[in-house]
Amino acid sequence: MKTRGLGEGGSLTGTGYHLFEPKMSLNSPTLLNQESHRGFKKKIECLKNPESQTTSSLQDNPLQNLQIASHEVLEKAQKSGRSKCPKCGSSRMFYCYSCYVPVETVPTKQIPVVKLPLKIDIIKHPNENDGKSTAVHAKLLAAEDVMIYTYPCIPEYEEKRHEMVLIFPGPNSISLKDLGLHLQRNTKKNVRGEDDDSTAEPLLKQARIESEQQNINECKANKSEGTGLKKIIFIDSTWNQTNKIITDERLQGLLQIELKTRKTCFWRHQKGKPDTYLSTIEAIYYFLVDYHQEVLKEKYKGQYDNLLFFYSFMYTLIKNARSSTRKE
């Protein structure tokens, strides 16, 4: 994806982050008239494998083949209407986007838990409306592996930047398939920076080289650690607001990746932007799927599909509502 956007308000997930996720009311008829029938037909082409683009069933619901937990709990909650957040008491539908917890009518035990191979930091612009963002989905479903920070309150990444990548488009960004090579180079540079000592004896230098080689061999034996990658950083912001975040000195020097090949299914895709601009949750999901296959070299068996648990339910709900409106 050429990442040209970041978060939900527009996700900047590469050419793939969709930058606009306006606030949605699932019960509002206004929502159904926001996009033309033609625009919606284009969106249902996303999330399909190239080989299956002619399959009519996937055209009806491109998310149907994902291994996603039952939506029964969300269906019941939708019929009940808005409910209270157990933490702050606010009235919400399905979950509280401020506290990152399900509402009272959505038992936590009935929400899937997704274990991720990497830690994820999401940096949200302070003006971004939490109610618009699908980034919250990631925190709800993979709470142990996801952190959401509101800019400018973000971590210092400098010391560990050789273990991280930033998903964002740019002139120096790379594709995921080249990730391993670039991380190896960055790791070697970091090791040299920490260990290089011009006064050390040759034998000590040789010992360090042998130790580094041993570490590399050990990593090769474990695919999940082979790249040295530990954290992925996403930006959740509208396109117009991203410059302040991406130019922050704390993000400088991070390896950048573009997601170039995926298409969005988001029902509020930013007008005038290509369909490779993904929502934040789509960007996270697609990165992990591609990472699993391209970097870990393992067969993907739906391990991260439940990251789209809320997203796929909302997609189907809106699609069905639009169909009913057209029939009327």
mmCIF file of C-alpha atoms in Angstrom:
data_model
loop_
_atom_site.group_PDB
_atom_site.id
_atom_site.type_symbol
_atom_site.label_atom_id
_atom_site.label_comp_id
_atom_site.label_asym_id
_atom_site.label_seq_id
_atom_site.Cartn_x
_atom_site.Cartn_y
_atom_site.Cartn_z
ATOM 1 C CA MET A 1 0.000 0.000 0.000
ATOM 2 C CA LYS A 2 1.285 3.289 -0.636
ATOM 3 C CA THR A 3 0.827 4.635 2.654
ATOM 4 C CA ARG A 4 -0.502 8.028 2.257
ATOM 5 C CA GLY A 5 -2.718 8.247 5.188
ATOM 6 C CA LEU A 6 -2.619 7.308 8.742
ATOM 7 C CA GLY A 7 -5.398 6.693 10.956
ATOM 8 C CA GLU A 8 -9.035 6.458 10.948
ATOM 9 C CA GLY A 9 -9.993 9.757 10.580
ATOM 10 C CA GLY A 10 -7.826 8.516 8.019
ATOM 11 C CA SER A 11 -5.510 5.785 8.733
ATOM 12 C CA LEU A 12 -2.067 6.335 7.630
ATOM 13 C CA THR A 13 -1.254 2.865 7.131
ATOM 14 C CA GLY A 14 0.559 3.183 4.053
ATOM 15 C CA THR A 15 -0.946 3.478 0.791
ATOM 16 C CA GLY A 16 -3.029 1.659 2.611
ATOM 17 C CA TYR A 17 -4.038 3.533 5.680
ATOM 18 C CA HIS A 18 -7.334 5.095 5.289
ATOM 19 C CA LEU A 19 -7.383 8.471 6.809
ATOM 20 C CA PHE A 20 -11.031 9.030 7.358
ATOM 21 C CA GLU A 21 -13.375 7.220 9.695
ATOM 22 C CA PRO A 22 -16.140 9.663 10.500
ATOM 23 C CA LYS A 23 -18.226 8.911 13.563
ATOM 24 C CA MET A 24 -20.838 6.307 12.837
ATOM 25 C CA SER A 25 -24.323 5.858 14.191
ATOM 26 C CA LEU A 26 -25.422 2.345 13.382
ATOM 27 C CA ASN A 27 -29.067 3.253 13.774
ATOM 28 C CA SER A 28 -29.049 6.441 11.708
ATOM 29 C CA PRO A 29 -30.678 6.488 8.237
ATOM 30 C CA THR A 30 -28.317 9.327 7.323
ATOM 31 C CA LEU A 31 -25.445 6.853 7.335
ATOM 32 C CA LEU A 32 -27.053 4.851 4.560
ATOM 33 C CA ASN A 33 -27.198 7.797 2.185
ATOM 34 C CA GLN A 34 -23.655 9.056 2.649
ATOM 35 C CA GLU A 35 -22.178 7.148 -0.244
ATOM 36 C CA SER A 36 -23.545 6.293 -3.643
ATOM 37 C CA HIS A 37 -24.423 2.780 -4.704
ATOM 38 C CA ARG A 38 -21.559 2.902 -7.158
ATOM 39 C CA GLY A 39 -19.013 3.762 -4.489
ATOM 40 C CA PHE A 40 -20.194 0.975 -2.245
ATOM 41 C CA LYS A 41 -19.975 -1.609 -5.044
ATOM 42 C CA LYS A 42 -16.307 -0.725 -5.463
ATOM 43 C CA LYS A 43 -15.608 -1.288 -1.789
ATOM 44 C CA ILE A 44 -16.905 -4.829 -1.706
ATOM 45 C CA GLU A 45 -14.060 -5.851 -3.992
ATOM 46 C CA CYS A 46 -11.616 -5.554 -1.077
ATOM 47 C CA LEU A 47 -10.239 -8.270 1.142
ATOM 48 C CA LYS A 48 -10.393 -10.776 -1.703
ATOM 49 C CA ASN A 49 -7.604 -12.970 -2.931
ATOM 50 C CA PRO A 50 -6.723 -12.270 -6.567
ATOM 51 C CA GLU A 51 -7.804 -15.783 -7.548
ATOM 52 C CA SER A 52 -11.286 -15.383 -6.146
ATOM 53 C CA GLN A 53 -12.282 -12.004 -7.526
ATOM 54 C CA THR A 54 -14.874 -13.548 -9.817
ATOM 55 C CA THR A 55 -16.654 -15.444 -7.054
ATOM 56 C CA SER A 56 -20.134 -13.987 -6.664
ATOM 57 C CA SER A 57 -20.431 -14.985 -3.013
ATOM 58 C CA LEU A 58 -17.344 -12.979 -2.137
ATOM 59 C CA GLN A 59 -18.742 -10.040 -4.037
ATOM 60 C CA ASP A 60 -21.732 -10.198 -1.706
ATOM 61 C CA ASN A 61 -19.556 -10.360 1.402
ATOM 62 C CA PRO A 62 -15.763 -10.239 0.961
ATOM 63 C CA LEU A 63 -15.270 -10.908 4.685
ATOM 64 C CA GLN A 64 -17.271 -14.105 4.832
ATOM 65 C CA ASN A 65 -14.379 -16.564 4.523
ATOM 66 C CA LEU A 66 -12.481 -15.155 7.483
ATOM 67 C CA GLN A 67 -12.314 -17.250 10.644
ATOM 68 C CA ILE A 68 -14.162 -14.840 12.891
ATOM 69 C CA ALA A 69 -15.941 -15.659 16.163
ATOM 70 C CA SER A 70 -19.738 -15.659 16.327
ATOM 71 C CA HIS A 71 -21.361 -12.239 16.237
ATOM 72 C CA GLU A 72 -24.308 -13.404 18.302
ATOM 73 C CA VAL A 73 -23.277 -11.302 21.292
ATOM 74 C CA LEU A 74 -23.118 -8.161 19.109
ATOM 75 C CA GLU A 75 -26.440 -8.968 17.459
ATOM 76 C CA LYS A 76 -28.113 -9.143 20.865
ATOM 77 C CA ALA A 77 -26.456 -5.920 21.977
ATOM 78 C CA GLN A 78 -27.537 -4.160 18.799
ATOM 79 C CA LYS A 79 -31.159 -5.087 19.461
ATOM 80 C CA SER A 80 -30.878 -3.808 23.030
ATOM 81 C CA GLY A 81 -29.471 -0.449 21.951
ATOM 82 C CA ARG A 82 -26.876 1.654 23.705
ATOM 83 C CA SER A 83 -25.586 0.543 27.088
ATOM 84 C CA LYS A 84 -23.364 1.862 29.870
ATOM 85 C CA CYS A 85 -19.599 1.588 29.987
ATOM 86 C CA PRO A 86 -18.717 -0.356 33.157
ATOM 87 C CA LYS A 87 -15.824 2.038 33.834
ATOM 88 C CA CYS A 88 -16.966 5.574 33.068
ATOM 89 C CA GLY A 89 -20.730 5.060 32.841
ATOM 90 C CA SER A 90 -21.024 6.679 29.393
ATOM 91 C CA SER A 91 -23.725 5.470 27.014
ATOM 92 C CA ARG A 92 -22.142 3.568 24.124
ATOM 93 C CA MET A 93 -22.936 0.993 21.456
ATOM 94 C CA PHE A 94 -20.939 -2.269 21.763
ATOM 95 C CA TYR A 95 -17.863 -0.761 23.452
ATOM 96 C CA CYS A 96 -16.506 2.360 25.097
ATOM 97 C CA TYR A 97 -13.998 3.991 22.790
ATOM 98 C CA SER A 98 -12.578 6.020 25.682
ATOM 99 C CA CYS A 99 -11.993 3.195 28.187
ATOM 100 C CA TYR A 100 -11.350 0.425 25.620
ATOM 101 C CA VAL A 101 -13.817 -2.002 27.199
ATOM 102 C CA PRO A 102 -17.090 -3.603 26.030
ATOM 103 C CA VAL A 103 -20.323 -2.127 27.384
ATOM 104 C CA GLU A 104 -22.451 -3.927 29.964
ATOM 105 C CA THR A 105 -24.549 -5.763 27.352
ATOM 106 C CA VAL A 106 -21.440 -7.238 25.729
ATOM 107 C CA PRO A 107 -19.839 -9.712 28.191
ATOM 108 C CA THR A 108 -16.063 -9.602 27.978
ATOM 109 C CA LYS A 109 -15.870 -13.403 27.991
ATOM 110 C CA GLN A 110 -17.791 -13.501 24.709
ATOM 111 C CA ILE A 111 -15.335 -11.219 22.928
ATOM 112 C CA PRO A 112 -12.447 -13.007 21.186
ATOM 113 C CA VAL A 113 -8.888 -12.444 22.358
ATOM 114 C CA VAL A 114 -6.164 -12.256 19.718
ATOM 115 C CA LYS A 115 -2.514 -12.950 20.518
ATOM 116 C CA LEU A 116 -0.153 -11.031 18.262
ATOM 117 C CA PRO A 117 3.431 -11.948 17.296
ATOM 118 C CA LEU A 118 4.546 -8.338 17.772
ATOM 119 C CA LYS A 119 3.716 -5.421 20.032
ATOM 120 C CA ILE A 120 1.803 -2.550 18.465
ATOM 121 C CA ASP A 121 1.869 1.152 19.342
ATOM 122 C CA ILE A 122 -0.826 3.390 17.875
ATOM 123 C CA ILE A 123 -0.155 7.123 17.976
ATOM 124 C CA LYS A 124 -3.378 9.103 17.831
ATOM 125 C CA HIS A 125 -3.621 12.762 16.946
ATOM 126 C CA PRO A 126 -5.156 14.762 19.847
ATOM 127 C CA ASN A 127 -7.857 16.149 17.563
ATOM 128 C CA GLU A 128 -8.879 12.726 16.340
ATOM 129 C CA ASN A 129 -12.315 11.732 17.589
ATOM 130 C CA ASP A 130 -12.104 8.385 19.365
ATOM 131 C CA GLY A 131 -15.596 7.544 18.169
ATOM 132 C CA LYS A 132 -14.384 7.588 14.572
ATOM 133 C CA SER A 133 -11.433 5.291 14.943
ATOM 134 C CA THR A 134 -11.180 1.568 14.278
ATOM 135 C CA ALA A 135 -7.853 1.638 16.142
ATOM 136 C CA VAL A 136 -9.932 1.000 19.265
ATOM 137 C CA HIS A 137 -10.823 -2.434 17.847
ATOM 138 C CA ALA A 138 -7.201 -3.509 18.106
ATOM 139 C CA LYS A 139 -6.997 -2.500 21.758
ATOM 140 C CA LEU A 140 -10.264 -4.264 22.569
ATOM 141 C CA LEU A 141 -9.275 -7.519 20.900
ATOM 142 C CA ALA A 142 -5.526 -7.662 21.590
ATOM 143 C CA ALA A 143 -5.241 -5.674 24.807
ATOM 144 C CA GLU A 144 -1.982 -7.283 25.937
ATOM 145 C CA ASP A 145 -0.154 -6.415 22.729
ATOM 146 C CA VAL A 146 -1.595 -3.013 21.779
ATOM 147 C CA MET A 147 -1.001 0.422 23.275
ATOM 148 C CA ILE A 148 -2.703 3.635 22.167
ATOM 149 C CA TYR A 149 -0.946 6.951 22.833
ATOM 150 C CA THR A 150 -2.313 10.437 22.281
ATOM 151 C CA TYR A 151 0.245 12.730 20.675
ATOM 152 C CA PRO A 152 2.481 14.385 21.902
ATOM 153 C CA CYS A 153 2.618 11.891 24.801
ATOM 154 C CA ILE A 154 4.480 9.097 23.048
ATOM 155 C CA PRO A 155 7.399 6.837 24.057
ATOM 156 C CA GLU A 156 11.053 7.475 23.324
ATOM 157 C CA TYR A 157 11.983 5.008 20.596
ATOM 158 C CA GLU A 158 15.609 5.896 19.892
ATOM 159 C CA GLU A 159 17.357 3.158 21.871
ATOM 160 C CA LYS A 160 15.214 0.364 20.430
ATOM 161 C CA ARG A 161 14.537 1.700 16.953
ATOM 162 C CA HIS A 162 16.431 -1.193 15.348
ATOM 163 C CA GLU A 163 13.666 -3.439 16.725
ATOM 164 C CA MET A 164 10.770 -1.358 15.367
ATOM 165 C CA VAL A 165 9.158 -0.235 12.136
ATOM 166 C CA LEU A 166 6.727 2.569 11.356
ATOM 167 C CA ILE A 167 3.900 1.901 8.922
ATOM 168 C CA PHE A 168 3.838 5.066 6.885
ATOM 169 C CA PRO A 169 4.382 6.001 3.223
ATOM 170 C CA GLY A 170 7.343 8.035 2.147
ATOM 171 C CA PRO A 171 10.286 8.285 -0.246
ATOM 172 C CA ASN A 172 12.428 6.023 1.942
ATOM 173 C CA SER A 173 9.771 3.468 2.832
ATOM 174 C CA ILE A 174 10.241 -0.177 1.865
ATOM 175 C CA SER A 175 7.972 -3.120 1.153
ATOM 176 C CA LEU A 176 7.343 -5.827 3.714
ATOM 177 C CA LYS A 177 9.211 -8.455 1.706
ATOM 178 C CA ASP A 178 12.433 -6.463 2.174
ATOM 179 C CA LEU A 179 11.938 -6.067 5.915
ATOM 180 C CA GLY A 180 14.250 -8.875 7.039
ATOM 181 C CA LEU A 181 17.255 -7.566 5.128
ATOM 182 C CA HIS A 182 16.860 -4.002 6.378
ATOM 183 C CA LEU A 183 16.380 -5.071 9.990
ATOM 184 C CA GLN A 184 19.523 -7.195 9.822
ATOM 185 C CA ARG A 185 21.491 -4.197 8.600
ATOM 186 C CA ASN A 186 20.045 -1.960 11.297
ATOM 187 C CA THR A 187 20.809 -4.540 13.975
ATOM 188 C CA LYS A 188 24.415 -4.843 12.841
ATOM 189 C CA LYS A 189 24.788 -1.064 12.855
ATOM 190 C CA ASN A 190 23.376 -0.930 16.354
ATOM 191 C CA VAL A 191 25.713 -3.661 17.576
ATOM 192 C CA ARG A 192 28.708 -1.862 16.108
ATOM 193 C CA GLY A 193 27.588 1.389 17.663
ATOM 194 C CA GLU A 194 27.369 -0.161 21.101
ATOM 195 C CA ASP A 195 30.365 -2.464 20.973
ATOM 196 C CA ASP A 196 32.959 -0.831 18.731
ATOM 197 C CA ASP A 197 36.111 -0.030 20.688
ATOM 198 C CA SER A 198 39.203 0.995 18.753
ATOM 199 C CA THR A 199 41.417 0.222 21.750
ATOM 200 C CA ALA A 200 40.222 -3.356 22.166
ATOM 201 C CA GLU A 201 42.527 -6.248 21.421
ATOM 202 C CA PRO A 202 41.974 -8.138 18.116
ATOM 203 C CA LEU A 203 41.079 -11.314 20.015
ATOM 204 C CA LEU A 204 38.316 -9.532 21.876
ATOM 205 C CA LYS A 205 36.957 -8.190 18.611
ATOM 206 C CA GLN A 206 37.021 -11.689 17.156
ATOM 207 C CA ALA A 207 35.159 -12.986 20.191
ATOM 208 C CA ARG A 208 32.472 -10.396 19.654
ATOM 209 C CA ILE A 209 32.138 -11.361 15.991
ATOM 210 C CA GLU A 210 31.777 -15.014 16.891
ATOM 211 C CA SER A 211 29.208 -14.146 19.518
ATOM 212 C CA GLU A 212 27.220 -12.088 17.029
ATOM 213 C CA GLN A 213 27.333 -14.932 14.520
ATOM 214 C CA GLN A 214 26.110 -17.349 17.163
ATOM 215 C CA ASN A 215 23.210 -15.039 17.934
ATOM 216 C CA ILE A 216 22.318 -14.841 14.253
ATOM 217 C CA ASN A 217 22.332 -18.622 13.958
ATOM 218 C CA GLU A 218 20.125 -18.945 17.007
ATOM 219 C CA CYS A 219 17.673 -16.498 15.557
ATOM 220 C CA LYS A 220 17.492 -18.425 12.307
ATOM 221 C CA ALA A 221 16.439 -21.454 14.313
ATOM 222 C CA ASN A 222 13.483 -19.499 15.609
ATOM 223 C CA LYS A 223 11.483 -17.884 12.817
ATOM 224 C CA SER A 224 9.533 -15.632 15.107
ATOM 225 C CA GLU A 225 12.743 -13.983 16.253
ATOM 226 C CA GLY A 226 14.647 -14.154 12.993
ATOM 227 C CA THR A 227 14.098 -10.530 12.005
ATOM 228 C CA GLY A 228 14.707 -9.044 15.432
ATOM 229 C CA LEU A 229 11.470 -7.113 14.967
ATOM 230 C CA LYS A 230 9.516 -6.523 18.172
ATOM 231 C CA LYS A 231 7.204 -3.575 17.651
ATOM 232 C CA ILE A 232 5.102 -1.948 14.929
ATOM 233 C CA ILE A 233 4.023 1.681 15.087
ATOM 234 C CA PHE A 234 0.876 3.030 13.401
ATOM 235 C CA ILE A 235 -0.388 6.600 13.190
ATOM 236 C CA ASP A 236 -4.092 7.271 13.698
ATOM 237 C CA SER A 237 -4.893 10.651 12.226
ATOM 238 C CA THR A 238 -6.450 12.489 9.311
ATOM 239 C CA TRP A 239 -4.131 13.219 6.395
ATOM 240 C CA ASN A 240 -4.159 16.917 7.158
ATOM 241 C CA GLN A 241 -2.914 16.281 10.678
ATOM 242 C CA THR A 242 -0.203 13.720 10.046
ATOM 243 C CA ASN A 243 2.698 16.037 9.298
ATOM 244 C CA LYS A 244 3.124 17.160 12.899
ATOM 245 C CA ILE A 245 3.387 13.565 14.097
ATOM 246 C CA ILE A 246 5.542 12.077 11.344
ATOM 247 C CA THR A 247 8.095 14.887 11.640
ATOM 248 C CA ASP A 248 8.443 14.482 15.411
ATOM 249 C CA GLU A 249 12.089 13.870 16.281
ATOM 250 C CA ARG A 250 11.180 10.788 18.321
ATOM 251 C CA LEU A 251 10.062 9.017 15.147
ATOM 252 C CA GLN A 252 13.074 9.949 13.060
ATOM 253 C CA GLY A 253 15.364 7.113 12.017
ATOM 254 C CA LEU A 254 12.648 4.456 12.196
ATOM 255 C CA LEU A 255 12.395 2.079 9.279
ATOM 256 C CA GLN A 256 9.211 2.853 7.330
ATOM 257 C CA ILE A 257 7.009 0.341 5.519
ATOM 258 C CA GLU A 258 4.280 0.878 2.947
ATOM 259 C CA LEU A 259 1.374 -1.506 2.474
ATOM 260 C CA LYS A 260 0.868 -1.310 -1.260
ATOM 261 C CA THR A 261 -1.285 -4.214 -2.370
ATOM 262 C CA ARG A 262 -4.383 -4.249 -0.167
ATOM 263 C CA LYS A 263 -7.743 -2.573 -0.777
ATOM 264 C CA THR A 264 -10.100 -1.127 1.775
ATOM 265 C CA CYS A 265 -13.609 -2.314 2.590
ATOM 266 C CA PHE A 266 -14.241 0.672 4.802
ATOM 267 C CA TRP A 267 -17.743 2.084 4.392
ATOM 268 C CA ARG A 268 -16.569 5.653 4.841
ATOM 269 C CA HIS A 269 -13.559 5.733 2.629
ATOM 270 C CA GLN A 270 -12.161 9.227 2.146
ATOM 271 C CA LYS A 271 -13.532 10.824 -0.997
ATOM 272 C CA GLY A 272 -11.018 11.215 -3.802
ATOM 273 C CA LYS A 273 -8.499 8.809 -2.251
ATOM 274 C CA PRO A 274 -7.500 5.454 -3.805
ATOM 275 C CA ASP A 275 -8.980 2.254 -2.404
ATOM 276 C CA THR A 276 -5.536 1.266 -1.132
ATOM 277 C CA TYR A 277 -5.984 3.747 1.732
ATOM 278 C CA LEU A 278 -6.907 1.443 4.591
ATOM 279 C CA SER A 279 -8.613 2.000 7.904
ATOM 280 C CA THR A 280 -6.309 1.538 10.881
ATOM 281 C CA ILE A 281 -7.648 -1.885 11.858
ATOM 282 C CA GLU A 282 -7.357 -3.064 8.249
ATOM 283 C CA ALA A 283 -3.755 -1.868 8.124
ATOM 284 C CA ILE A 284 -2.892 -3.699 11.338
ATOM 285 C CA TYR A 285 -4.609 -6.868 10.193
ATOM 286 C CA TYR A 286 -3.074 -6.921 6.726
ATOM 287 C CA PHE A 287 0.392 -6.142 8.025
ATOM 288 C CA LEU A 288 0.232 -9.099 10.413
ATOM 289 C CA VAL A 289 -1.085 -11.488 7.760
ATOM 290 C CA ASP A 290 1.638 -10.474 5.322
ATOM 291 C CA TYR A 291 4.276 -10.562 8.053
ATOM 292 C CA HIS A 292 3.225 -14.095 8.944
ATOM 293 C CA GLN A 293 3.600 -15.236 5.338
ATOM 294 C CA GLU A 294 6.378 -13.064 3.938
ATOM 295 C CA VAL A 295 8.676 -12.754 6.943
ATOM 296 C CA LEU A 296 7.961 -15.718 9.200
ATOM 297 C CA LYS A 297 7.440 -17.900 6.102
ATOM 298 C CA GLU A 298 4.564 -19.736 7.735
ATOM 299 C CA LYS A 299 1.195 -20.727 6.353
ATOM 300 C CA TYR A 300 -1.516 -18.367 7.483
ATOM 301 C CA LYS A 301 -4.417 -20.159 9.164
ATOM 302 C CA GLY A 302 -6.599 -17.288 10.289
ATOM 303 C CA GLN A 303 -4.700 -16.511 13.494
ATOM 304 C CA TYR A 304 -5.434 -12.766 13.288
ATOM 305 C CA ASP A 305 -8.853 -12.813 11.613
ATOM 306 C CA ASN A 306 -10.622 -11.917 14.846
ATOM 307 C CA LEU A 307 -8.964 -8.498 14.739
ATOM 308 C CA LEU A 308 -11.818 -7.775 12.325
ATOM 309 C CA PHE A 309 -14.476 -9.031 14.775
ATOM 310 C CA PHE A 310 -16.146 -5.638 15.270
ATOM 311 C CA TYR A 311 -15.220 -4.364 11.818
ATOM 312 C CA SER A 312 -16.802 -7.282 9.946
ATOM 313 C CA PHE A 313 -19.986 -7.055 12.030
ATOM 314 C CA MET A 314 -20.369 -3.350 11.274
ATOM 315 C CA TYR A 315 -19.609 -3.946 7.611
ATOM 316 C CA THR A 316 -22.388 -6.542 7.340
ATOM 317 C CA LEU A 317 -24.819 -4.419 9.358
ATOM 318 C CA ILE A 318 -24.335 -1.394 7.128
ATOM 319 C CA LYS A 319 -24.387 -3.447 3.927
ATOM 320 C CA ASN A 320 -27.699 -5.050 4.875
ATOM 321 C CA ALA A 321 -29.192 -1.719 5.895
ATOM 322 C CA ARG A 322 -28.223 -0.196 2.566
ATOM 323 C CA SER A 323 -29.716 -3.116 0.682
ATOM 324 C CA SER A 324 -33.008 -2.666 2.539
ATOM 325 C CA THR A 325 -33.023 1.042 1.764
ATOM 326 C CA ARG A 326 -32.507 0.445 -1.961
ATOM 327 C CA LYS A 327 -35.365 -2.077 -2.055
ATOM 328 C CA GLU A 328 -37.663 0.476 -0.487
#
